[in-house]
Short mmCIF file of C-alpha atoms and ligand atoms in Angstrom, two decimals:
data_model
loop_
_atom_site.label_atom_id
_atom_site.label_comp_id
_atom_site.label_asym_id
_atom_site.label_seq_id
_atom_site.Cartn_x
_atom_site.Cartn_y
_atom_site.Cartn_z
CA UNK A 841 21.25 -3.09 3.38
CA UNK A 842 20.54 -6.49 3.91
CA UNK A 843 17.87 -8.15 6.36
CA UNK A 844 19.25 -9.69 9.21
CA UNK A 845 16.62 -12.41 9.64
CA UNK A 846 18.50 -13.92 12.91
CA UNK A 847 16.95 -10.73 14.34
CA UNK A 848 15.58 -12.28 17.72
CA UNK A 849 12.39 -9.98 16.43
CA UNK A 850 11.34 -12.65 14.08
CA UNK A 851 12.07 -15.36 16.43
CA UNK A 852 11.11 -14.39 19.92
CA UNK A 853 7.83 -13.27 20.90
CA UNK A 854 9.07 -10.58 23.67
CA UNK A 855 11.76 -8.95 21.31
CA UNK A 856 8.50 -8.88 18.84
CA UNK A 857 6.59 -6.84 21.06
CA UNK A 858 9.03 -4.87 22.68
CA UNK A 859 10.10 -3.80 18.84
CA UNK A 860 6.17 -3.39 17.98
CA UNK A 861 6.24 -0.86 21.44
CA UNK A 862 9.31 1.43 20.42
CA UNK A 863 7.78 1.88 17.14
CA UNK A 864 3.80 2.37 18.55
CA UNK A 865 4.70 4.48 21.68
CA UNK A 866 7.84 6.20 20.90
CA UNK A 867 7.27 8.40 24.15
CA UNK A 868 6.10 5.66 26.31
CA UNK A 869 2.44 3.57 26.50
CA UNK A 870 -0.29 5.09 26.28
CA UNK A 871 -3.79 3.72 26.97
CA UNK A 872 -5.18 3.51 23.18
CA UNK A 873 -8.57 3.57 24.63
CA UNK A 874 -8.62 6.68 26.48
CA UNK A 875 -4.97 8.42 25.73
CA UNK A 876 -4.08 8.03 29.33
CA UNK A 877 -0.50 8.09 29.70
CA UNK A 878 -0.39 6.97 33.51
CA UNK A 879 -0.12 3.79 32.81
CA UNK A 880 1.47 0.28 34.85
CA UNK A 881 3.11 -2.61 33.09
CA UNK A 882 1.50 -5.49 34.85
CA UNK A 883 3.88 -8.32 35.89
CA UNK A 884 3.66 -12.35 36.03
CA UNK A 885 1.17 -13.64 33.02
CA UNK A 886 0.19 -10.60 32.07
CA UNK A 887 3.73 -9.48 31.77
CA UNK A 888 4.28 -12.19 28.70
CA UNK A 889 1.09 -11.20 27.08
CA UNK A 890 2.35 -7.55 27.44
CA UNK A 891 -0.38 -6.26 29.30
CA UNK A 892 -0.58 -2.75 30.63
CA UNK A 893 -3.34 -1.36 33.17
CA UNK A 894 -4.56 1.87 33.13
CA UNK A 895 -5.18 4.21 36.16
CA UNK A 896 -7.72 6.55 34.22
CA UNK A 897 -10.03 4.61 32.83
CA UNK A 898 -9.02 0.83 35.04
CA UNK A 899 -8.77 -1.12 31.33
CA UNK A 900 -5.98 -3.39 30.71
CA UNK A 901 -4.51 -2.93 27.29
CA UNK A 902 -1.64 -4.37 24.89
CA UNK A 903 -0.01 -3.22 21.96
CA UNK A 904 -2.00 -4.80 19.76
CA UNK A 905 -5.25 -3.24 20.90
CA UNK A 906 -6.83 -0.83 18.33
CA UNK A 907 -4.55 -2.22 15.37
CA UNK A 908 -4.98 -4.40 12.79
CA UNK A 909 -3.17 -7.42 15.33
CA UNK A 910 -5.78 -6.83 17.85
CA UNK A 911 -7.84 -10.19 18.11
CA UNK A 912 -5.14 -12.19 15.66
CA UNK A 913 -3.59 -15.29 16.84
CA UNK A 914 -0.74 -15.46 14.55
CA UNK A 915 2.58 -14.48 16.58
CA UNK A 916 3.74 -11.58 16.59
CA UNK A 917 7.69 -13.11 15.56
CA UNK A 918 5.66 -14.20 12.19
CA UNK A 919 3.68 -10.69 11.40
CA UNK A 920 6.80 -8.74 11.80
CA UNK A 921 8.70 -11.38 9.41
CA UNK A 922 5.72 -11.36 6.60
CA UNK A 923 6.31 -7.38 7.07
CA UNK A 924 9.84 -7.44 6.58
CA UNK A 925 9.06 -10.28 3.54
CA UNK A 926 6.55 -7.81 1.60
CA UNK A 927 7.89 -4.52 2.33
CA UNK A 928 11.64 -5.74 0.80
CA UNK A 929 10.99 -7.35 -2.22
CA UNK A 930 9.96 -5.19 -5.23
CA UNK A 931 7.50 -6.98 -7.15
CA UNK A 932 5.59 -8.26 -3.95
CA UNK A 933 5.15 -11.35 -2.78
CA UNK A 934 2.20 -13.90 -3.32
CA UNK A 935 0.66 -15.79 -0.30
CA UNK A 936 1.85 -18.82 -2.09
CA UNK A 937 5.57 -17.42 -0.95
CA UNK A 938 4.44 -16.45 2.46
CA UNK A 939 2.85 -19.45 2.83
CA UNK A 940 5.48 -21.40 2.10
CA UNK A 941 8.06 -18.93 3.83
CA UNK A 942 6.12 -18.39 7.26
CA UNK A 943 4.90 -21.93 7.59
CA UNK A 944 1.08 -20.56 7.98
CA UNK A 945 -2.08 -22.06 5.65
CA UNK A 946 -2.42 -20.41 2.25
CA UNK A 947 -5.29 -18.55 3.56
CA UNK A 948 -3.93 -17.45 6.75
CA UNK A 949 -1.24 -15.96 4.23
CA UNK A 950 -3.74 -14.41 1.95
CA UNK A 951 -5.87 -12.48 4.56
CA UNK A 952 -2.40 -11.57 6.12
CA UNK A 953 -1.03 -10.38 2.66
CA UNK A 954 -4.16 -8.24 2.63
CA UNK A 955 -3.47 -6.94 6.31
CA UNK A 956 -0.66 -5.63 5.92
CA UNK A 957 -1.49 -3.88 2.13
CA UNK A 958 -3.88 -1.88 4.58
CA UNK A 959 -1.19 -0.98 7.12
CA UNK A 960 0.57 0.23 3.58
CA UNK A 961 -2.36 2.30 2.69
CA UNK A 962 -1.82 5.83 4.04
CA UNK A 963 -4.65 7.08 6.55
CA UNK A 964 -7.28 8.79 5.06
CA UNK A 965 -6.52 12.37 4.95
CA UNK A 966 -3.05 12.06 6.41
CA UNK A 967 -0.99 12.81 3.10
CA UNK A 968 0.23 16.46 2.47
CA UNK A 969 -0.18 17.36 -0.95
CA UNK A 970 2.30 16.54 -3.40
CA UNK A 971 5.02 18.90 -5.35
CA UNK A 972 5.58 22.58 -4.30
CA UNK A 973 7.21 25.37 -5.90
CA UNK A 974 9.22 24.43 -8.38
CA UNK A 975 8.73 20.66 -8.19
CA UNK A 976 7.52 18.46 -11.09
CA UNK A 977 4.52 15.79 -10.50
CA UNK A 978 3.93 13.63 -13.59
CA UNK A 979 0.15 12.38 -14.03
CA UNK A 980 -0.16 9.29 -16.51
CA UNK A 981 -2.45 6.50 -17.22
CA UNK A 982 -2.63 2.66 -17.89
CA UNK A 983 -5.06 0.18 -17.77
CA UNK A 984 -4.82 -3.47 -16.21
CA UNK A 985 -7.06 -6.41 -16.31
CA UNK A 986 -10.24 -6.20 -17.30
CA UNK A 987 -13.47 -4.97 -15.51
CA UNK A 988 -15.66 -7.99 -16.41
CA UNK A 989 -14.44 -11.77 -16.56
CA UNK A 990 -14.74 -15.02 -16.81
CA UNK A 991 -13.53 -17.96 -14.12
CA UNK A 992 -12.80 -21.25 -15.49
CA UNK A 993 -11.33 -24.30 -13.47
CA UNK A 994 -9.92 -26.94 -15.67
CA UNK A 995 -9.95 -30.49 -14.98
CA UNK A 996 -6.69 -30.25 -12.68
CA UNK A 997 -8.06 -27.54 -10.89
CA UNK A 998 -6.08 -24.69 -12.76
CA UNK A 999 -8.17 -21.21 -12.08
CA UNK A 1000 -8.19 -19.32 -15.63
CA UNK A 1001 -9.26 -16.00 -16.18
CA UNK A 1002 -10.56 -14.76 -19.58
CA UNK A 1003 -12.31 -11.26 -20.74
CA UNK A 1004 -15.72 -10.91 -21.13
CA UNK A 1005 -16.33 -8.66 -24.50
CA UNK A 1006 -13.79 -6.55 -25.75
CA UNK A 1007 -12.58 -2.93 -26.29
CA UNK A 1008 -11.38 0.08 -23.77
CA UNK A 1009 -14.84 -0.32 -21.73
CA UNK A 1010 -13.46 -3.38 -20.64
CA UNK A 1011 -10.98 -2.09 -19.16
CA UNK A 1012 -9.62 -1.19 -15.63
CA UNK A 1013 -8.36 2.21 -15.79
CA UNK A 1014 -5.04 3.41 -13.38
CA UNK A 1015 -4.34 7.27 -12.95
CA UNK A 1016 -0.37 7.98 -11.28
CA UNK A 1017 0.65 10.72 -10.08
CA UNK A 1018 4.32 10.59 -9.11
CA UNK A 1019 6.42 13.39 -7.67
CA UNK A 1020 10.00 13.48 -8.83
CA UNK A 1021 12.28 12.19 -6.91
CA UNK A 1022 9.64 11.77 -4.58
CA UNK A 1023 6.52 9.21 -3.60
CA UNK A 1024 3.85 8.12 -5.94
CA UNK A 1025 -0.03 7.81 -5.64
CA UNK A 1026 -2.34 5.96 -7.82
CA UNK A 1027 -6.18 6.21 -8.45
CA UNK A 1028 -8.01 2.92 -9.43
CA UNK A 1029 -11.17 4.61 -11.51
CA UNK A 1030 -14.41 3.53 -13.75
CA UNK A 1031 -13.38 5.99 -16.27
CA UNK A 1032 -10.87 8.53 -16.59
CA UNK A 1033 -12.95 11.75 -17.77
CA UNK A 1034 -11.99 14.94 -16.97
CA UNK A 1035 -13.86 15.56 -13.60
CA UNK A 1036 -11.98 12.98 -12.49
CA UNK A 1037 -8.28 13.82 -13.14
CA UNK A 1038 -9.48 17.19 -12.17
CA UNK A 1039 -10.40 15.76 -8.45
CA UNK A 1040 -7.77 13.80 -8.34
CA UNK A 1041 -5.13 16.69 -9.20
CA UNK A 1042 -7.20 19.35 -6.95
CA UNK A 1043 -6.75 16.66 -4.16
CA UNK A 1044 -3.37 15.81 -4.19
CA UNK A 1045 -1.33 17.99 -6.16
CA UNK A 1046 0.34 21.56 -4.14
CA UNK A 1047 -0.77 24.04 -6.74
CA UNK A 1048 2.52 25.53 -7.02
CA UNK A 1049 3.83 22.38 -9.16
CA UNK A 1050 4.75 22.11 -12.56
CA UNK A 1051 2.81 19.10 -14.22
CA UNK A 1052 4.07 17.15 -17.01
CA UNK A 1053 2.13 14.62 -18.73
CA UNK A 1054 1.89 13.25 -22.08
CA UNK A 1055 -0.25 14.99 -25.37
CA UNK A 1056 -3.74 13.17 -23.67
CA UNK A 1057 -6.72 15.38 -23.89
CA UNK A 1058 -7.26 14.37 -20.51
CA UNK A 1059 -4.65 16.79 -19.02
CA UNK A 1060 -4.65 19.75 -21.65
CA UNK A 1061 -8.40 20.30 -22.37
CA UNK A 1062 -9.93 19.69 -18.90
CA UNK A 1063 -9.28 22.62 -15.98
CA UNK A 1064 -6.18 20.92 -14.91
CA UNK A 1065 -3.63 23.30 -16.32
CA UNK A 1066 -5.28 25.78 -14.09
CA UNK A 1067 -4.79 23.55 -10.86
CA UNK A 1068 -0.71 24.07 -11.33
CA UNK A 1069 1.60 27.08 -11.62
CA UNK A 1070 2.26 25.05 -15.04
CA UNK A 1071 1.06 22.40 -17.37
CA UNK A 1072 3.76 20.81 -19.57
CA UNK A 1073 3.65 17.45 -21.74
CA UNK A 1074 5.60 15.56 -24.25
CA UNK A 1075 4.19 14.31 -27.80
CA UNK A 1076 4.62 10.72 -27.41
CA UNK A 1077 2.42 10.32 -30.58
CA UNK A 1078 5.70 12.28 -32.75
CA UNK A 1079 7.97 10.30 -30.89
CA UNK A 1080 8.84 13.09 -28.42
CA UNK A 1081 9.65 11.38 -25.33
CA UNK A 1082 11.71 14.08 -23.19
CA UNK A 1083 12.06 18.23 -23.96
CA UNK A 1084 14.58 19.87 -21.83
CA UNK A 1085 13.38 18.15 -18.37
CA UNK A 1086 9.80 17.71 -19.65
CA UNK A 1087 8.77 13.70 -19.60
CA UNK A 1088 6.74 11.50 -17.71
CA UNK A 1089 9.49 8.55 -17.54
CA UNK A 1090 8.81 8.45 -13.48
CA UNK A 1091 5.13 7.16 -13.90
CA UNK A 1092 6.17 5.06 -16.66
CA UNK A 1093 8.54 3.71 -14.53
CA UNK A 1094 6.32 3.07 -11.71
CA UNK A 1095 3.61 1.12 -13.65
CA UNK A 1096 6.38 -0.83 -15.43
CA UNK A 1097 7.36 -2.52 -11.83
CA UNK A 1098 3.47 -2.30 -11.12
CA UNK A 1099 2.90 -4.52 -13.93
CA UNK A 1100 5.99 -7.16 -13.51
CA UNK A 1101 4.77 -7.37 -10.23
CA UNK A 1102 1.06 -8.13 -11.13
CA UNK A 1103 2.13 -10.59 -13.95
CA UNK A 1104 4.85 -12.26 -12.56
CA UNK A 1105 4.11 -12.18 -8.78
CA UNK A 1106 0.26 -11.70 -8.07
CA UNK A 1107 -0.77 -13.32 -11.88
CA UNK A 1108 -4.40 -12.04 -10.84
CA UNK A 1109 -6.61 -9.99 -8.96
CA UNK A 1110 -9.65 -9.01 -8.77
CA UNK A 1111 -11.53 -5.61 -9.77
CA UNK A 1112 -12.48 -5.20 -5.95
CA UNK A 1113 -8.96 -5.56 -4.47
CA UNK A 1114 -7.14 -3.60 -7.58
CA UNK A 1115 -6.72 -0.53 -5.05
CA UNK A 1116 -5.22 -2.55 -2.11
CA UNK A 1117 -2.67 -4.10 -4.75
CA UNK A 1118 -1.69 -0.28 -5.75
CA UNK A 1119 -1.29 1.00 -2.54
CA UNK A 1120 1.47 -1.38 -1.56
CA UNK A 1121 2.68 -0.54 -5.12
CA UNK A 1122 2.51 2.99 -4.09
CA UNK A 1123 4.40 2.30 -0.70
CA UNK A 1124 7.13 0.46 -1.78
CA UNK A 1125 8.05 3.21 -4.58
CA UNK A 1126 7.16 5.87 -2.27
CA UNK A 1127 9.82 3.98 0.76
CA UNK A 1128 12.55 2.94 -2.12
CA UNK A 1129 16.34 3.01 -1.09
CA UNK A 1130 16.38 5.84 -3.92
CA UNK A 1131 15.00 8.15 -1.44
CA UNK A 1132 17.17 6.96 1.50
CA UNK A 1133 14.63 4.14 2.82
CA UNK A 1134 16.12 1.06 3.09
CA UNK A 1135 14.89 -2.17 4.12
CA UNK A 1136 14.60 -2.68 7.57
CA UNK A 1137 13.31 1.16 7.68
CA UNK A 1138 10.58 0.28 4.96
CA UNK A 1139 8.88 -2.68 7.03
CA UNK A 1140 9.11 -0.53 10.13
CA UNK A 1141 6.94 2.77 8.28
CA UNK A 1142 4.72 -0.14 6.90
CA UNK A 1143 4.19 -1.27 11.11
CA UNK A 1144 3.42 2.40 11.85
CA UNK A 1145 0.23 2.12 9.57
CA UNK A 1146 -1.20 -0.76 11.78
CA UNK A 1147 -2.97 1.61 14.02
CA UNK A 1148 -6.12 3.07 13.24
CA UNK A 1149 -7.26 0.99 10.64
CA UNK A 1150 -8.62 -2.05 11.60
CA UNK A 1151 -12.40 -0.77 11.32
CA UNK A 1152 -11.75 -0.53 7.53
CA UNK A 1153 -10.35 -3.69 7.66
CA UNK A 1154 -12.89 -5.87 9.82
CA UNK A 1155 -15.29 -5.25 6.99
CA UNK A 1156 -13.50 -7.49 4.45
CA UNK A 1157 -12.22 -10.04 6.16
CA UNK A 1158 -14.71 -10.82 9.62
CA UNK A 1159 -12.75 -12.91 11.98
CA UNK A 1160 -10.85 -15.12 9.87
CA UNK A 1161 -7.55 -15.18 11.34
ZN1 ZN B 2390 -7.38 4.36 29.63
#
């Protein structure tokens, strides 16, 4: 399904907000300061900066209030658009493209891009676990980047990033866990030992799963097998790759548009920002047309994560926009 940019959402600043309300208050306003639902759309000014006034606790409140919006002065028509922008293309999109695309500085972009990554990010502690009876998670593992590096600017400016030392210390270690047929989660870790795929799988995974994974120690000598109803994996070292509907292709699947999408799209990030990267990773796969989200549904989900997160957020990035 195809995005129908002439949408007056991405053009006029009332449909914006007006589409921001249906998908905030689905049963009406509600003050977001003290849950009040007697509240009064005021009328003039205030009506075109959406403001609401409410009888419990006398406040006047928008939309935006309480979200990661509140206090930005980009319009709304261009949020909604960078949204749609990031939320339908696969591999992501650089702030270079938004940039360029929304008409808004490079940095503006950047600290949006970042924005909405955290209105991807689920809530913490929202997420049922994943699997169930009779439903296979895979678990795998990659690496990307490197933990310690070098900056270099060249002559012309050109930013170049090069590994300090060598070797598997050096580098930035991914865990995936991906249901099938279903949404995906990823774990940015120091190392992957076996405490920590254990806390990972004890945190995530419905113990009535079956787990497949390849031959790595990691999975079949640490307590992991006895996290699921059943522990299966695939010798990738004998060039076993699938038994019966045992295989791990999902998570491969999911780091291989990770990766296009970090080479050919984002080209580099830093250590600190890795796990804001993979949760929009994690969103898209987990909101793919595959599982009947298309589009226009996907940037509306990603909307529905503004709220309640902009404490997290205010820590990274103090007033910039
Ligand atoms: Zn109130």
């Amino acid at each position: 399904m195809a995005v129908n940019l002439k949408d007056p959402i991405y053009k006029d600043e009332k449909a914006a907000r007006d589409h921001l309300e249906a998908l905030r208050w689905p049963d009406g306003a509600y003050c977001p300061r003290c849950g009040g639902f007697e509240v009064k759309k005021l009328g003039g000014k205030a009506a075109d900066l959406g403001q609401y006034n409410c009888r419990d606790c006398r406040k006047k409140f928008t939309v935006t209030v309480g979200t990661l919006f509140e206090r930005s002065h980009i319009p709304l028509t261009t949020w909604l658009m960078a949204f749609q922008l990031m939320s339908s293309s696969k591999k992501g999109m650089s702030a270079h493209q938004l940039h360029r695309m929304l008409g808004v500085t490079y940095k503006t972009a950047w600290f949006m891009a970042h924005r909405i990554r955290e209105a991807m990010a689920p809530a913490k502690g929202s997420q049922e676990p994943m699997g169930g009876k009779g439903k296979v998670v895979e678990a795998d593992e990659t690496y990307h980047g490197k933990t310690k590096e070098i900056r270099t600017q060249s002559v012309d400016g050109r930013v170049k990033y090069k590994a300090k030392g060598r070797g598997g210390a050096n580098k930035r270690t991914i865990i995936a866990l991906v249901e099938r047929g279903g949404s995906a989660r990823t774990f940015h870790v120091a190392h992957a030992t076996f405490a920590k795929v254990e806390q990972i799988v004890s945190e995530n995974v419905d113990r009535e799963s079956r787990l497949h994974t390849d031959e790595s120690r990691l999975y079949a000598k640490s307590k992991v097998p006895t996290m699921v109803a059943e522990h299966e994996s695939v010798r990738h070292t004998a060039d076993e790759y699938v038994r019966g509907d045992v295989y791990s292709n999902s998570a491969e699947n999911y780091f291989s548009v990770f990766k296009r999408g970090m080479k050919g799209v984002y080209q580099h990030c830093s250590e600190k920002h890795l796990h804001r990267y993979l949760a929009e990773f994690d969103f898209r796969y987990s909101n793919r047309s595959k599982v009947g989200v298309e589009d226009t549904e996907r940037a509306n989900r990603a909307l529905q994560g503004i709220a309640g997160k902009r404490l997290t957020y205010r820590r990274t990035s103090e007033a910039v926009l």
